[in-house]
Short mmCIF file of C-alpha atoms in Angstrom, two decimals:
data_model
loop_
_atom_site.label_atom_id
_atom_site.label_comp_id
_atom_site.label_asym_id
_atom_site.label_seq_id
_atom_site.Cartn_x
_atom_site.Cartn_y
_atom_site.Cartn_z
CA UNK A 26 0.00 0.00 0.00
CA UNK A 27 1.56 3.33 -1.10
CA UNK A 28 1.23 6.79 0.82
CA UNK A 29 -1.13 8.63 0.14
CA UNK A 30 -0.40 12.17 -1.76
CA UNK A 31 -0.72 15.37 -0.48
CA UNK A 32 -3.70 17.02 -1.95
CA UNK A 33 -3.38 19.73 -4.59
CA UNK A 34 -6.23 21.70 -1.92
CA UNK A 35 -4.17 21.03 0.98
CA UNK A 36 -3.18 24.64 2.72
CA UNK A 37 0.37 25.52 2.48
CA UNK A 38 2.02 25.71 5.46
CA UNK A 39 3.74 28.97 6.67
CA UNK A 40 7.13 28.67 8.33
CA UNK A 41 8.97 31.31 9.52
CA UNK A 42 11.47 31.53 6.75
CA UNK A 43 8.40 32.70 4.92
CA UNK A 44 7.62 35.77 7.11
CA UNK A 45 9.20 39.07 5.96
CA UNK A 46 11.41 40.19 8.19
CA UNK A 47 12.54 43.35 6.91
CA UNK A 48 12.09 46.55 9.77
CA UNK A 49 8.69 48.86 9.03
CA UNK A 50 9.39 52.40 9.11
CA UNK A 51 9.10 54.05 12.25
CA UNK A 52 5.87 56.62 12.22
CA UNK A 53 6.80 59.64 14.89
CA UNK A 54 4.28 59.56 17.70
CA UNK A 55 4.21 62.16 20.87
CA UNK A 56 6.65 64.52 21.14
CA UNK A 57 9.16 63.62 17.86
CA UNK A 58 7.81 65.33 15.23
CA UNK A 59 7.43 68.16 17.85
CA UNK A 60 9.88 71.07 18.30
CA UNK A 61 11.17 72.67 21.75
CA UNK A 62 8.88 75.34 21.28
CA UNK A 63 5.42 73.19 21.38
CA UNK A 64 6.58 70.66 23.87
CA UNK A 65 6.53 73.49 26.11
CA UNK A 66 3.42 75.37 25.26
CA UNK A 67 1.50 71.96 25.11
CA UNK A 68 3.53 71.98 28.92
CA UNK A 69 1.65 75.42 29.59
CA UNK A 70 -1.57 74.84 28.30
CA UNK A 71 -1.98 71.71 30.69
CA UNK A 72 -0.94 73.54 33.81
CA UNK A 73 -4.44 75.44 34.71
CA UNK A 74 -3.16 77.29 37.20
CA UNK A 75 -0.47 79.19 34.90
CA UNK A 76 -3.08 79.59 32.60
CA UNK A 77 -5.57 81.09 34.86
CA UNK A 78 -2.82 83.55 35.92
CA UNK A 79 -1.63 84.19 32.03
CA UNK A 80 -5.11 85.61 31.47
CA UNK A 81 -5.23 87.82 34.95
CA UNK A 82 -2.06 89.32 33.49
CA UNK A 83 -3.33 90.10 30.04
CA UNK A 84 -6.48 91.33 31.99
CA UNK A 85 -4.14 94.37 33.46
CA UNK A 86 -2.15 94.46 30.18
CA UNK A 87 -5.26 95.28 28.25
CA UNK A 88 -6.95 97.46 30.76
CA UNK A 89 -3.38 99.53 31.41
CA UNK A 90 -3.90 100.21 27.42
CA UNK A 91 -7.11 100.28 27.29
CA UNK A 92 -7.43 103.32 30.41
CA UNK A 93 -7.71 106.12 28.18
CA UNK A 94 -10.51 104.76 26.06
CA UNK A 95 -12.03 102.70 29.16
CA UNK A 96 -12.08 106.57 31.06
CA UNK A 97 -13.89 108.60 27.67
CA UNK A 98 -16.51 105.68 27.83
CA UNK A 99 -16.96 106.26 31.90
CA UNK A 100 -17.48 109.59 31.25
CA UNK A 101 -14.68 110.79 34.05
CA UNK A 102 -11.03 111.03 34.05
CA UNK A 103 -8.30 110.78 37.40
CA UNK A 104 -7.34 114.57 37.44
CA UNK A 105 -10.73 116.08 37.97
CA UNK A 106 -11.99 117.30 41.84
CA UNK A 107 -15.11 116.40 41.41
CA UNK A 108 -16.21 117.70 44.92
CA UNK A 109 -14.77 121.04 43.68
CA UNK A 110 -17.99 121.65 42.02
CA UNK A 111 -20.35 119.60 43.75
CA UNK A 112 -19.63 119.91 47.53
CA UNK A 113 -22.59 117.72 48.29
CA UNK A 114 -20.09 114.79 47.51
CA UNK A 115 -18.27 115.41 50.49
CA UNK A 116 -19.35 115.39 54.37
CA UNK A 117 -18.29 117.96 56.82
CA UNK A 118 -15.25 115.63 57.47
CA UNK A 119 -14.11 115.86 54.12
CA UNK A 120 -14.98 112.49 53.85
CA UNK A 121 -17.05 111.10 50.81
CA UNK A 122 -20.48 111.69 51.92
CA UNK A 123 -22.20 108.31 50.24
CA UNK A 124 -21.20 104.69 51.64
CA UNK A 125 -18.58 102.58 51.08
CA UNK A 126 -16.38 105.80 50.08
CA UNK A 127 -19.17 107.26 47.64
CA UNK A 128 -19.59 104.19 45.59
CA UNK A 129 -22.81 104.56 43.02
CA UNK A 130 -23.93 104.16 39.33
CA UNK A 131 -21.93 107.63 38.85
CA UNK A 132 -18.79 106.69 40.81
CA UNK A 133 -18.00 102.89 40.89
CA UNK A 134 -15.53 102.46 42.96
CA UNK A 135 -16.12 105.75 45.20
CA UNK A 136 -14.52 108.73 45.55
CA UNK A 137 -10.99 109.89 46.90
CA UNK A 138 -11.28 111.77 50.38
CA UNK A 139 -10.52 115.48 50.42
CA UNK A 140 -10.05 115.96 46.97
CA UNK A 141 -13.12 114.29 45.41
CA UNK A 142 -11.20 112.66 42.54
CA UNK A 143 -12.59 109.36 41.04
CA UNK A 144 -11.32 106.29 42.29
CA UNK A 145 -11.56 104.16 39.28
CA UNK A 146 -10.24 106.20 36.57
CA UNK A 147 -7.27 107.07 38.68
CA UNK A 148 -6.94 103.16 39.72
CA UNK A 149 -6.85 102.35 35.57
CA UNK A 150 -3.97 105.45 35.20
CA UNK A 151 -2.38 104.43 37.91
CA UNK A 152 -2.00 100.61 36.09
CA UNK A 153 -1.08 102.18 33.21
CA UNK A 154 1.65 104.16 35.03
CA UNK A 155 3.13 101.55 36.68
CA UNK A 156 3.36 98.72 34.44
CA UNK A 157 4.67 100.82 31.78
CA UNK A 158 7.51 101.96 34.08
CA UNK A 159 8.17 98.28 35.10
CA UNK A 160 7.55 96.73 31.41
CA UNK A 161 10.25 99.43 30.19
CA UNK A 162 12.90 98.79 33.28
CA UNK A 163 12.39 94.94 32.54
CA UNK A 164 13.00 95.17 28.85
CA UNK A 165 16.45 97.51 29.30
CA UNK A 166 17.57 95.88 32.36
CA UNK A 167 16.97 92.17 29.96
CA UNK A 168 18.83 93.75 26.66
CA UNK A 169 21.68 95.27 29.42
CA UNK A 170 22.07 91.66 31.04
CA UNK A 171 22.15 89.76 28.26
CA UNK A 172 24.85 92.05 26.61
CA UNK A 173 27.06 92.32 29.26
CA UNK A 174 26.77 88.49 30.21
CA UNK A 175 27.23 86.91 27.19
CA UNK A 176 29.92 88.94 26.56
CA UNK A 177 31.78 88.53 30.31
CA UNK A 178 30.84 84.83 29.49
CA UNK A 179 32.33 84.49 25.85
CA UNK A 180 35.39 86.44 26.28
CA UNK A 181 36.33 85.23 29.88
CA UNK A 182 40.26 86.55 30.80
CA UNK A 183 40.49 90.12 31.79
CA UNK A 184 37.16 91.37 30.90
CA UNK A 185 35.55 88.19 32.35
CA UNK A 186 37.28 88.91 36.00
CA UNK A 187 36.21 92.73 35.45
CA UNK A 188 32.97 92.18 35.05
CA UNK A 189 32.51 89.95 37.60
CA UNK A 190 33.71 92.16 40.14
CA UNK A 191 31.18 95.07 38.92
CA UNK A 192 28.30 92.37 39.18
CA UNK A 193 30.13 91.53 42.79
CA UNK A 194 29.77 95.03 44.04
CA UNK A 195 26.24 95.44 42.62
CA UNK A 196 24.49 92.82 43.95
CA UNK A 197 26.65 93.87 47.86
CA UNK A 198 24.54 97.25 47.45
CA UNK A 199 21.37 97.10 49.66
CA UNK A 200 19.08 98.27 46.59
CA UNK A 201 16.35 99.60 48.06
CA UNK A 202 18.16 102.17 50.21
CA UNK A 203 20.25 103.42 47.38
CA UNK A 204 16.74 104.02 45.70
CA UNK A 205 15.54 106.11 48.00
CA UNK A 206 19.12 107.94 48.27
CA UNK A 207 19.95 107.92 44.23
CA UNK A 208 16.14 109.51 43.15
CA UNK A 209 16.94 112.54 44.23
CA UNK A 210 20.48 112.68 42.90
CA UNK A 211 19.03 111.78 39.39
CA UNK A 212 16.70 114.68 39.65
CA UNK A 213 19.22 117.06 40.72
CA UNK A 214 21.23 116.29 37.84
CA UNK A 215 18.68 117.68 35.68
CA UNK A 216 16.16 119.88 37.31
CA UNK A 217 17.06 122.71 40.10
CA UNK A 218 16.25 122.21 43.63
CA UNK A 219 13.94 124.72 43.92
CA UNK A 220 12.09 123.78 40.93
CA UNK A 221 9.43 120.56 40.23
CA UNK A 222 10.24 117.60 38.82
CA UNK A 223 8.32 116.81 35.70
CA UNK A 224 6.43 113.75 35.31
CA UNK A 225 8.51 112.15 32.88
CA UNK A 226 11.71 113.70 34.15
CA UNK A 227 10.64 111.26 37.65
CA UNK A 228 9.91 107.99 35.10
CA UNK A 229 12.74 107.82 32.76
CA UNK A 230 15.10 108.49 36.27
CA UNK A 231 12.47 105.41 37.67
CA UNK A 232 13.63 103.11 34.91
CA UNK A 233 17.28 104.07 34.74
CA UNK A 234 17.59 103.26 38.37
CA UNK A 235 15.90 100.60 38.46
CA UNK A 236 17.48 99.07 35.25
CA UNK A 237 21.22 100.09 36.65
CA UNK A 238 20.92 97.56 39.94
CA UNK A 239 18.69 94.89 38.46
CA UNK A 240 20.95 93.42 35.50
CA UNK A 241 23.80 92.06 37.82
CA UNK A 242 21.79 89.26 38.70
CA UNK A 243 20.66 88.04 35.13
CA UNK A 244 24.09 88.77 33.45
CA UNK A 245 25.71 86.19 36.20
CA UNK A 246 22.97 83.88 35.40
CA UNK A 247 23.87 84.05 31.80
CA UNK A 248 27.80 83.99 32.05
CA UNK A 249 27.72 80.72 34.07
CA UNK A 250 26.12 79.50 31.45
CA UNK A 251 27.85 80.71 28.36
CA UNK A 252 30.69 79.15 30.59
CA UNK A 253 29.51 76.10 30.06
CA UNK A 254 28.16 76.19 26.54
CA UNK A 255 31.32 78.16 24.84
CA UNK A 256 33.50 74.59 25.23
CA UNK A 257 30.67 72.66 23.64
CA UNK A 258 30.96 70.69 20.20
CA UNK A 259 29.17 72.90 18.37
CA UNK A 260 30.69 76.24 19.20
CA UNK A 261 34.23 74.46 18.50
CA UNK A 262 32.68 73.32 14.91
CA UNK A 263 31.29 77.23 15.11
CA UNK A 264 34.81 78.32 15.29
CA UNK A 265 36.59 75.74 13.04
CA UNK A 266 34.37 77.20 10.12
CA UNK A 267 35.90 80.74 10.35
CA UNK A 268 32.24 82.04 12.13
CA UNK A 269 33.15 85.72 13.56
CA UNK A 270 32.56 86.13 17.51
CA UNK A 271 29.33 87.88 16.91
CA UNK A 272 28.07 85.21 14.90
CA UNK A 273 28.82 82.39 17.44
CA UNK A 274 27.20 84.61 20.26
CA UNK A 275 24.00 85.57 18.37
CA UNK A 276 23.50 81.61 16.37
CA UNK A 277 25.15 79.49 18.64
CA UNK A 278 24.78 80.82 21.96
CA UNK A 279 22.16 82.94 22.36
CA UNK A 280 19.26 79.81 21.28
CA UNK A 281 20.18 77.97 23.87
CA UNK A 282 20.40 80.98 26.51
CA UNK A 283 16.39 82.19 25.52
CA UNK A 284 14.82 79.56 28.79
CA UNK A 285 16.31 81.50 31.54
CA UNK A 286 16.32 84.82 29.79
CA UNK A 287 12.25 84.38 29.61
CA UNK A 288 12.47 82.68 32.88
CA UNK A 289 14.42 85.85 34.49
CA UNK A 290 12.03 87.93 32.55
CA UNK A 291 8.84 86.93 34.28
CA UNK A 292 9.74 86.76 37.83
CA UNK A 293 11.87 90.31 37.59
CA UNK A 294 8.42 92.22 36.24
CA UNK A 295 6.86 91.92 39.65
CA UNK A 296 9.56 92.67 41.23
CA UNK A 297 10.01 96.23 39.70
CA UNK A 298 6.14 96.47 39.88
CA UNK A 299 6.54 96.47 43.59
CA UNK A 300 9.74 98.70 44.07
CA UNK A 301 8.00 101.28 41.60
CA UNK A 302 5.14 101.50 43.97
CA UNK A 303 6.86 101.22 47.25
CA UNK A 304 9.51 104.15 45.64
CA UNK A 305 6.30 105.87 44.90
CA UNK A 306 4.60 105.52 48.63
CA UNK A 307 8.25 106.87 49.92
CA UNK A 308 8.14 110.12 47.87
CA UNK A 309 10.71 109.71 46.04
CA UNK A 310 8.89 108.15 42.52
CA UNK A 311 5.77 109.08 40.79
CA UNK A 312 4.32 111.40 43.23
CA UNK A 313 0.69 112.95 43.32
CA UNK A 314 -1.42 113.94 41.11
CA UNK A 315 -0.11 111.65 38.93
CA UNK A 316 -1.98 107.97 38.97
CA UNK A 317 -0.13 105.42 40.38
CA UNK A 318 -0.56 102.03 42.37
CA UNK A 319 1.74 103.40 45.08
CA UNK A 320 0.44 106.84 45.29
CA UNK A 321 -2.94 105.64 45.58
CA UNK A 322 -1.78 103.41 48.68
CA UNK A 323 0.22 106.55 49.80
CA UNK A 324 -3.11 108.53 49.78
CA UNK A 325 -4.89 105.46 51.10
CA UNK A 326 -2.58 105.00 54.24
CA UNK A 327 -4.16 108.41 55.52
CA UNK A 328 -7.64 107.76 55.22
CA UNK A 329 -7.80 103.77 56.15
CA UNK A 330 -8.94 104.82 59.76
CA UNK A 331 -11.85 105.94 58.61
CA UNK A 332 -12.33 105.08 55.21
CA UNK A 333 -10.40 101.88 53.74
CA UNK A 334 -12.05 102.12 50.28
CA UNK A 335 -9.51 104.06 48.48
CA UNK A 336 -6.67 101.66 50.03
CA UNK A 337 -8.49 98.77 49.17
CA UNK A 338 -9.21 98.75 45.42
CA UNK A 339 -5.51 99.70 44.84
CA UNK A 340 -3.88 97.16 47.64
CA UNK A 341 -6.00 94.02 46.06
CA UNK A 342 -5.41 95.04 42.31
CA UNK A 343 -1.69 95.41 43.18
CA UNK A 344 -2.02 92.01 44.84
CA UNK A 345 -3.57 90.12 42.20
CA UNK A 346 -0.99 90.90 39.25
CA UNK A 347 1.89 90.33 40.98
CA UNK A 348 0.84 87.16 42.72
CA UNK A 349 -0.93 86.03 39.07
CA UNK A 350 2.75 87.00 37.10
CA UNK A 351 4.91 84.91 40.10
CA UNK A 352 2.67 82.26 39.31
CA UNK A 353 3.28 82.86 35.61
CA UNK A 354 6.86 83.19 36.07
CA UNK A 355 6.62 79.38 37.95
CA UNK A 356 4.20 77.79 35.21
CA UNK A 357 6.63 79.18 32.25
CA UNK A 358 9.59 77.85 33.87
CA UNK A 359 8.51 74.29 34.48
CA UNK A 360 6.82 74.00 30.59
CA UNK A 361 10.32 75.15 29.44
CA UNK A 362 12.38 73.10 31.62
CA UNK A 363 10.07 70.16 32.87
CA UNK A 364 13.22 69.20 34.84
CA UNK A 365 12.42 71.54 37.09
CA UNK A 366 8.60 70.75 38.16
CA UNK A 367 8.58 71.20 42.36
#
């Protein structure tokens, strides 16, 4: 008896010599076919609380521009003594005769004591006053910082050892005393003694100050890094090609220095938003009548005994943004360097 045959219908068998083996291209998924630049603002966008606290800012931002046209629609504007005219406003005490210091449909947020002037308009100049003094210091003392670093950094030898020693000194200096004793130097430089200050004489002096003791901490920040990064591959391959100093600083190392200049950036904002004021509540910044956060708590401080109203609205605004932009400052650093999440 022969074998029987395999059927012609029988199924082929598969082995595993049969199976191609060859590799399937690899499809990006997550965060490969992602640059630096969305890793981090898909970062952001998860944490709530920076994102909460990234609209509170641009909330102030847009009302501090905004004041002029916010002020023609209200129908009022921070200079006028409204009590000047109608003495009705006021009670015996010089006090704003209405509760809650004069609040109404006319006046929102009340009325200043003595001098009758409208709280909220001057509350929306005074915004505008200070963060456009602190927004200006923060942008010259970050170009200043960055120059000087980078530099120090790059260069190292002589210059690196000078410098160094200047950003020593600097950061010895108790700052806010030589505020208060520098203002009125600045002024006298310019203006008689016996004469007023102008306005813009006191914020361009405000932002020079403020911008000549607040780089030394940024531009050491940024030389210990450039430290680091000038003996890296790619600054050697930088130099190897014939690229000119300025070229290796602005391609080479200034892309990788742009995390802790932002970083820097956003916490140092509040920071001048709070000197301004408190130079301002000394005397010896913006001073009255022009609108500012720390004039209006200047003003405040006098009346809180019997009227906190005019303290308050300035005090919890003030409050808000810079808590809100420290928070910022946190949320921005840990989407740009998640190694650095608390």
């Amino acid at each position: 008896m022969t074998p029987p045959t395999p059927s012609a219908a029988a199924p082929l068998e598969v082995t595993d010599e049969s199976v191609d083996k060859s590799p399937t291209p690899a499809t990006p998924q997550g965060n490969e076919s992602r640059s630096p630049g969305r890793l981090a603002w898909k970062r952001f966008k998860r944490d709530r609380a920076g994102v909460v606290c990234a609209c509170v800012v641009i909330f102030f931002f847009v009302i501090a521009l905004a004041a002029p046209l916010i002020a023609k629609l209200y129908g009022k504007n921070p200079y006028t003594t409204y009590a000047s005219d109608r003495p009705e406003l006021l009670d015996a005490f010089a006090y704003p005769a209405g509760p809650n210091g004069g609040m109404s449909s006319e006046f929102w947020f009340g009325i200043e004591p003595q001098l009758g002037r409208d709280v909220f308009t001057f509350l929306l100049y005074g915004i505008r006053t200070s963060l456009g003094i602190a927004v200006t210091a923060t942008l010259l003392t970050t170009l200043v910082g960055v120059v000087i670093g980078t530099t120090a950094g790059y260069l190292g030898g002589k210059t690196d050892y000078f410098v160094s020693r200047i950003i020593d000194i600097l950061l010895s200096f108790p700052s806010t005393l030589f505020f208060i004793a520098f203002m009125p130097v600045v002024y006298g430089l310019f203006v008689a003694a016996d004469e007023n200050v102008p306005t813009s004489l006191r914020a361009v002096s405000l932002i020079l100050v403020l911008s000549f003791f607040g780089w030394a901490s940024l531009a050491r920040l940024l030389r210990g890094q450039v430290l680091g990064l000038r003996e890296r591959e790619f600054v050697e391959a930088a130099k190897v090609t014939g690229a000119s100093p300025w070229r290796i600083v602005f391609k080479e190392l200034l892309p990788n220095l742009w995390t802790p200049i932002l970083i820097q950036s956003t916490l140092m904002l509040p920071a001048y938003v709070t000197a301004e004021a408190g130079l301002a509540f000394l005397g010896v910044g913006i001073i009255d009548p022009t609108p500012d956060w720390g004039v209006m708590i200047q003003r405040g401080a006098q009346f809180y005994t019997e009227d906190l109203t005019f303290m308050l609205f300035p005090g919890v605004s003030m409050v808000i943004f810079v808590l809100a932009f420290n928070l910022l400052g946190d949320s921005v650093r840990d989407a740009l360097d998640p190694k650095s999440k608390r």
